[in-house]
XYZ file of C-alpha atoms in Angstrom:
496
model
C 58.035 138.231 124.200
C 58.426 139.839 120.764
C 61.450 137.668 119.999
C 59.548 134.513 120.801
C 56.569 135.422 118.649
C 58.841 136.269 115.701
C 60.695 133.031 116.323
C 57.455 131.092 116.142
C 56.729 132.546 112.709
C 59.274 130.048 111.379
C 61.860 132.560 110.195
C 65.135 130.709 109.641
C 67.175 133.747 110.618
C 65.268 134.090 113.886
C 65.779 130.400 114.511
C 69.518 130.583 113.908
C 69.803 133.507 116.313
C 67.680 131.829 118.945
C 69.539 128.532 118.609
C 72.831 130.111 119.565
C 71.597 132.509 122.242
C 68.622 130.873 123.913
C 70.180 128.465 126.350
C 72.937 130.819 127.437
C 70.202 132.955 129.033
C 69.227 129.958 131.139
C 65.443 130.623 131.214
C 62.677 128.059 131.451
C 61.276 129.740 128.381
C 64.000 127.980 126.343
C 62.432 124.606 127.055
C 58.992 126.021 126.310
C 60.250 127.521 123.037
C 61.869 124.166 122.168
C 58.559 122.396 122.836
C 56.632 124.839 120.661
C 59.124 124.520 117.824
C 59.214 120.707 118.100
C 55.422 120.593 117.874
C 55.413 122.789 114.765
C 58.192 120.737 113.161
C 56.297 117.503 113.851
C 53.035 118.904 112.477
C 54.888 120.693 109.622
C 53.274 124.014 110.555
C 55.212 126.601 108.578
C 57.993 124.120 107.793
C 58.675 121.713 104.935
C 59.749 118.112 105.514
C 63.195 119.096 104.243
C 63.540 121.726 107.019
C 63.171 119.349 109.953
C 66.560 117.581 110.129
C 68.431 120.885 109.987
C 66.781 122.019 113.237
C 67.256 118.706 115.032
C 70.888 118.155 114.118
C 72.738 121.341 115.052
C 75.532 121.075 117.602
C 74.087 123.356 120.291
C 71.997 122.985 123.417
C 68.797 124.490 121.992
C 68.819 122.128 119.010
C 69.333 119.199 121.393
C 66.284 120.315 123.410
C 64.205 120.635 120.232
C 65.285 117.143 119.090
C 64.437 115.577 122.446
C 60.992 117.223 122.427
C 60.433 116.241 118.778
C 61.249 112.599 119.513
C 58.680 112.548 122.325
C 56.032 112.513 119.581
C 57.235 109.013 118.639
C 56.348 106.058 120.845
C 58.505 103.088 119.868
C 57.456 100.925 122.824
C 57.295 97.255 121.839
C 58.320 97.980 118.240
C 61.319 96.377 116.552
C 64.216 98.653 115.625
C 63.513 98.432 111.878
C 59.784 99.236 112.370
C 60.710 102.221 114.528
C 63.274 103.462 112.030
C 60.785 103.201 109.143
C 58.213 105.084 111.212
C 60.729 107.810 112.118
C 62.070 108.310 108.567
C 58.571 108.811 107.136
C 58.049 111.967 109.211
C 60.720 114.153 107.569
C 63.565 114.215 105.025
C 66.861 112.985 106.482
C 69.286 115.357 104.804
C 71.968 117.905 105.610
C 75.628 117.711 106.557
C 77.001 114.313 107.584
C 77.384 115.456 111.202
C 73.801 116.732 111.315
C 72.382 113.458 109.967
C 74.530 111.547 112.449
C 73.159 113.595 115.375
C 69.563 113.058 114.241
C 70.161 109.280 114.228
C 71.734 109.527 117.690
C 68.571 111.277 118.974
C 66.501 108.476 117.394
C 68.680 105.817 119.065
C 68.344 107.497 122.462
C 64.537 107.634 122.137
C 64.321 103.984 121.062
C 66.408 103.055 124.110
C 64.069 105.044 126.406
C 61.014 103.236 124.979
C 62.538 99.738 125.028
C 64.967 99.518 127.916
C 66.447 96.071 128.298
C 66.015 94.911 124.684
C 69.461 96.188 123.671
C 71.822 97.047 126.564
C 72.954 100.538 125.514
C 72.263 103.600 123.346
C 75.609 102.956 121.637
C 74.446 99.466 120.685
C 71.212 100.833 119.221
C 73.026 103.599 117.334
C 75.438 101.022 115.968
C 72.571 98.816 114.726
C 70.739 101.855 113.289
C 73.776 102.794 111.185
C 74.223 99.130 110.247
C 70.647 98.995 108.918
C 71.191 102.155 106.847
C 74.366 100.663 105.361
C 72.667 97.317 104.740
C 69.856 99.119 102.938
C 72.441 100.849 100.732
C 74.114 97.513 100.013
C 70.982 95.513 99.175
C 69.018 98.165 97.300
C 71.659 100.581 95.968
C 73.153 100.971 92.485
C 76.329 99.103 93.367
C 77.292 96.140 91.218
C 78.624 92.914 92.673
C 77.827 90.501 95.469
C 75.230 91.728 97.967
C 75.793 91.412 101.703
C 74.528 88.075 103.017
C 72.848 87.624 106.387
C 76.040 85.949 107.650
C 78.146 88.910 106.393
C 75.810 91.296 108.228
C 76.130 89.300 111.471
C 79.913 88.970 111.119
C 80.385 92.703 110.473
C 78.692 93.416 113.804
C 80.819 91.003 115.850
C 81.928 92.484 119.156
C 80.015 95.754 118.717
C 77.411 95.141 121.441
C 79.302 96.578 124.422
C 82.237 94.360 123.434
C 80.003 91.295 122.926
C 78.121 89.972 119.898
C 74.513 90.933 119.191
C 72.175 87.904 119.487
C 71.666 86.224 116.102
C 67.930 85.997 116.809
C 67.930 89.829 116.905
C 70.025 90.341 113.755
C 68.412 87.782 111.404
C 64.909 89.351 111.444
C 66.468 92.826 111.000
C 68.401 91.616 107.959
C 65.338 89.945 106.431
C 63.188 93.019 107.049
C 65.571 95.297 105.115
C 66.077 92.666 102.394
C 62.324 92.233 101.864
C 61.377 95.888 102.108
C 63.686 98.760 101.263
C 64.032 101.529 103.858
C 62.393 104.603 102.356
C 63.540 108.051 103.344
C 63.274 111.333 101.534
C 66.792 112.471 100.814
C 68.603 114.322 98.122
C 70.862 111.694 96.534
C 73.645 114.233 96.150
C 73.611 114.546 99.945
C 74.400 110.875 100.346
C 77.747 111.000 98.541
C 79.464 111.092 101.911
C 78.609 107.959 103.823
C 76.610 108.004 107.028
C 79.589 106.846 108.966
C 82.073 109.553 108.197
C 83.673 111.817 110.722
C 81.433 113.767 113.059
C 83.941 116.416 114.044
C 82.209 117.328 117.255
C 83.278 114.730 119.771
C 81.342 116.557 122.461
C 77.886 116.455 120.944
C 75.000 114.568 122.514
C 76.631 111.265 121.677
C 79.349 111.965 124.215
C 82.961 110.946 123.694
C 83.522 107.380 122.637
C 87.294 107.559 122.541
C 87.700 105.702 125.827
C 86.636 102.314 124.466
C 86.961 102.563 120.693
C 89.573 103.872 118.277
C 88.607 105.672 115.106
C 87.977 108.991 113.488
C 84.254 108.344 113.275
C 81.482 108.847 115.780
C 79.799 105.755 114.340
C 80.784 102.706 116.381
C 79.999 100.460 113.384
C 83.223 101.653 111.765
C 85.346 102.452 114.809
C 87.635 99.676 115.933
C 87.090 98.011 119.314
C 90.208 97.966 121.503
C 91.041 94.345 122.144
C 92.978 94.038 125.423
C 94.141 90.552 124.372
C 95.532 91.677 120.999
C 99.133 90.761 120.278
C 101.876 93.378 120.089
C 103.700 93.116 116.762
C 106.210 95.954 116.991
C 107.343 98.753 119.300
C 109.874 101.563 119.035
C 110.350 105.283 118.647
C 108.912 107.116 115.657
C 108.604 110.770 114.715
C 105.220 111.642 113.201
C 104.111 114.384 110.824
C 100.417 114.694 109.861
C 100.423 115.183 106.094
C 96.743 114.989 105.100
C 93.478 114.904 107.052
C 90.441 112.780 106.318
C 89.527 112.412 102.634
C 93.035 113.568 101.693
C 92.411 117.198 102.603
C 95.670 119.018 103.240
C 96.445 119.379 106.945
C 96.515 123.044 108.109
C 100.020 124.426 108.651
C 99.832 124.672 112.445
C 99.234 120.933 112.764
C 101.933 119.687 110.402
C 104.961 119.709 112.717
C 107.061 116.654 113.624
C 106.517 115.028 117.056
C 108.292 112.030 118.591
C 106.287 109.160 120.105
C 106.850 105.701 121.486
C 104.891 103.635 118.936
C 103.190 100.341 119.789
C 101.559 98.281 117.017
C 99.038 96.187 118.935
C 96.407 94.295 117.008
C 95.079 96.631 114.310
C 95.938 99.787 116.258
C 99.122 101.839 116.141
C 99.312 103.551 119.538
C 101.438 106.692 119.719
C 102.386 107.337 123.330
C 104.050 110.413 124.728
C 106.980 110.155 127.162
C 107.209 106.396 127.675
C 105.690 102.980 127.123
C 102.492 102.482 129.132
C 100.324 99.397 129.586
C 97.062 99.817 127.670
C 94.955 100.404 130.800
C 97.093 103.447 131.646
C 96.687 105.139 128.283
C 95.508 108.730 128.552
C 92.719 110.301 126.486
C 95.493 112.083 124.540
C 97.212 108.761 123.762
C 93.950 107.305 122.484
C 93.317 110.394 120.378
C 96.698 109.929 118.678
C 96.089 106.218 118.015
C 95.664 105.197 114.376
C 93.559 102.280 113.182
C 95.481 100.554 110.396
C 92.701 98.422 108.926
C 92.857 98.726 105.111
C 95.925 100.994 105.432
C 99.045 100.968 103.291
C 102.579 101.903 104.333
C 105.286 102.677 101.757
C 108.683 104.321 101.719
C 108.170 108.085 101.308
C 110.459 108.379 98.282
C 109.006 111.804 97.459
C 109.889 113.302 100.865
C 113.523 114.412 100.871
C 113.794 116.652 103.935
C 114.520 113.749 106.329
C 115.911 110.223 105.921
C 114.176 106.918 106.802
C 110.643 108.243 106.321
C 107.651 106.011 105.607
C 104.213 107.159 104.511
C 101.041 105.653 105.976
C 97.696 106.147 104.221
C 94.670 105.033 106.254
C 91.225 103.714 105.312
C 89.709 107.202 105.565
C 92.505 108.658 103.414
C 94.436 110.400 106.146
C 98.183 110.466 105.440
C 100.956 110.370 108.048
C 104.720 110.521 107.622
C 106.815 108.560 110.145
C 110.568 108.816 110.543
C 112.325 105.724 111.890
C 115.783 105.609 113.477
C 117.473 103.838 110.546
C 116.618 102.255 107.161
C 116.181 98.776 108.683
C 113.660 100.059 111.244
C 111.775 101.905 108.518
C 111.504 98.712 106.413
C 110.481 96.725 109.497
C 107.643 99.157 110.326
C 106.434 99.138 106.698
C 106.463 95.349 106.669
C 104.670 94.902 110.010
C 101.974 97.530 109.358
C 101.180 96.113 105.912
C 101.188 92.528 107.168
C 98.724 93.323 109.990
C 96.456 95.202 107.535
C 96.764 92.330 105.017
C 95.925 89.556 107.470
C 93.137 91.246 109.450
C 91.273 93.730 107.178
C 87.652 92.615 106.598
C 86.076 92.846 103.122
C 84.752 96.347 102.316
C 81.140 97.494 102.421
C 79.816 98.963 99.170
C 79.801 102.691 98.505
C 76.859 104.824 99.590
C 73.977 105.179 97.166
C 74.325 108.387 95.214
C 73.756 110.035 91.904
C 75.423 107.954 89.180
C 77.703 110.872 88.329
C 79.032 111.221 91.857
C 81.870 108.994 93.018
C 81.800 107.594 96.543
C 84.421 105.351 98.139
C 83.205 102.078 99.671
C 83.171 101.848 103.463
C 86.044 99.911 104.975
C 84.942 98.139 108.171
C 87.323 98.171 111.127
C 86.275 94.755 112.407
C 88.692 91.859 112.043
C 88.048 89.482 109.140
C 86.576 86.095 110.007
C 88.043 84.454 106.899
C 90.685 81.749 106.896
C 94.078 82.806 105.510
C 93.320 80.939 102.290
C 89.968 82.726 101.844
C 91.553 86.061 102.749
C 94.120 85.514 99.979
C 91.320 84.712 97.501
C 89.408 87.796 98.622
C 92.453 90.047 98.051
C 93.029 88.442 94.633
C 89.379 88.978 93.638
C 89.501 92.633 94.756
C 92.753 93.178 92.848
C 91.182 91.805 89.642
C 88.018 93.845 90.141
C 89.913 97.099 90.808
C 92.306 96.505 87.867
C 89.336 95.946 85.516
C 87.571 99.050 86.850
C 90.712 101.143 86.364
C 91.135 99.940 82.759
C 87.464 100.668 82.003
C 87.674 104.051 83.731
C 90.674 105.083 81.623
C 88.941 103.893 78.458
C 86.277 106.580 78.855
C 87.984 109.856 79.792
C 85.639 112.833 80.110
C 85.059 114.985 77.066
C 87.000 118.267 77.175
C 83.720 120.166 76.952
C 82.197 118.714 80.133
C 81.861 120.718 83.340
C 84.835 121.060 85.679
C 82.887 119.150 88.351
C 82.680 116.064 86.163
C 86.414 116.211 85.457
C 87.023 116.427 89.220
C 84.847 113.350 89.769
C 86.757 111.476 87.051
C 90.130 112.366 88.598
C 89.004 111.482 92.101
C 87.822 108.033 91.007
C 91.041 107.425 89.064
C 93.081 108.503 92.107
C 91.082 106.074 94.279
C 91.411 103.131 91.848
C 95.173 103.627 91.440
C 95.696 103.610 95.210
C 93.443 100.583 95.744
C 95.238 98.646 93.007
C 98.599 99.294 94.716
C 97.123 98.351 98.109
C 95.636 95.045 96.983
C 98.767 94.184 94.981
C 100.771 94.654 98.182
C 98.294 92.660 100.294
C 98.091 89.766 97.824
C 101.838 89.508 97.353
C 102.555 89.677 101.103
C 100.004 87.042 102.035
C 101.028 84.742 99.200
C 104.694 84.873 100.264
C 104.177 84.868 104.035
C 103.713 81.167 104.802
C 101.231 79.625 107.224
C 101.601 81.918 110.254
C 102.610 85.319 108.866
C 102.360 87.188 112.173
C 103.980 84.698 114.506
C 106.830 86.016 116.601
C 106.114 89.153 118.583
C 108.712 91.818 118.099
C 109.659 94.094 120.979
C 112.730 96.177 121.558
C 112.729 95.200 125.237
C 113.103 98.805 126.335
C 109.461 99.485 127.061
C 110.017 101.984 129.835
C 112.511 104.267 128.116
C 111.689 107.960 128.023
C 111.227 109.348 124.543
C 113.595 112.235 125.204
C 116.337 109.652 125.765
C 115.739 108.082 122.376
C 118.439 108.343 119.737
C 117.895 111.568 117.847
C 115.983 111.145 114.628
C 118.364 112.888 112.283
C 117.017 115.731 110.279
C 119.164 116.544 107.327
C 120.498 120.021 107.893
C 118.961 122.602 105.618
C 120.305 126.167 105.463
C 117.754 128.503 107.040
C 117.414 130.699 103.977
C 117.081 127.852 101.511
C 113.638 127.421 100.020
C 112.777 123.774 99.609
C 110.895 123.004 96.444
C 107.973 120.737 97.205
C 107.977 117.550 95.201
C 105.222 117.318 92.618
C 104.632 113.666 93.552
C 103.926 114.667 97.163
C 100.658 116.194 95.948
C 99.349 112.756 95.035
C 98.439 112.199 98.678
C 95.952 115.032 98.677
C 92.656 114.965 96.833
C 93.364 115.624 93.143
C 93.325 119.317 92.297
C 90.015 120.513 90.925
C 89.777 121.339 87.267
C 89.018 124.929 88.198
C 92.311 125.363 90.020
C 94.578 123.312 87.860
C 95.497 123.463 84.226
C 97.767 120.432 84.552
C 96.738 117.326 82.679
C 96.746 114.151 84.701
């Protein structure tokens, strides 16, 4: 009894403790406590608007109960999605970690679905549209310079994301016009928005449930995950050894996860499937196989010239800045994989969304949609050329104004990060433009297969590792570091 009364006083420490312990006790009082807290959060009794999201978005059972009870105070029946979202965002400040904000929006989507069953067929569809509206708002009303998203762009970006079908145009057009005519207002610290809404939500087991079975991607936001197309063509197959070099945003992969593993690789559509043991038809892919799959939209593959421990190694950098090393069986195979991966990314990658709104001093990468471009090959070539010119100009301007030596380390870090991004994007669009220009009318005609689909991976030719004496210390190449986020000014005295 005493614990509950203290808890109701709004003490954050008490709340943290209760959040983690309450449900494990399995008492009805947990639901009652959740109801009491939800009521106080809604009425802002002892809480500020900025406190609310933190208590709705934690990844535990008690927080889920609180969020469900909190959302019961909102009746969205008969309201359009944009009206409901405006109504919801006025009640509190949507801020906190990316994963927490994502969970809050998932709770909103679930409640909207409960109030309006039948209007949109699934919670996933509503969550997808909710995130799309937030991104559209950023595009139309943010600080970004350049062409704003048109209604047709908005519709095209959502193709196939309604349970595998398209959303009705008569649903999307009014949503677009609503956001265009009236900016979505929500109280949020702009610094908090540096990471986009659609980044990784690490917890695949939160209230959203796992989406890996029908979509491929590192994000829990279906707007940016790539739909698996069962009719996609297979462009290349064969054995590859993989080493994870950098995690999302170029953060160095922890040691225990950096080992080499051999897979049977299948490049199908915009997805590189990595299958254990043997080739399997797509319908037989295990959860593990899908987890290993890599979406190669907006990716770039190059020869890993800075990795000398093994031969025939290519480096793949993905849209979310993860980096993988792949060892092929010979130099020809390595070149073939590089060529096919880059060609698929070149032909199919849709134009990027703008970066999230943020403080002018903070750099944020634009969002790279996983949907397939709807452009003709000629327009795709023009789009790549325009992006290459834009990025080249930005890089020149960026280098013209280096930070003053007296500025804070944080600002130097931001400068380096943006330079790192622009350099990579320039290389990527140079590659895309050149490939598409030289590829002829049907660049991806002719499906390549090694014809040995059912071979076991342990029977594959060994992927030679150059022998290194056990006691020899291998000096890591300086250039290898370029794949990670640039070192912060605090930790590095090197000049870049």
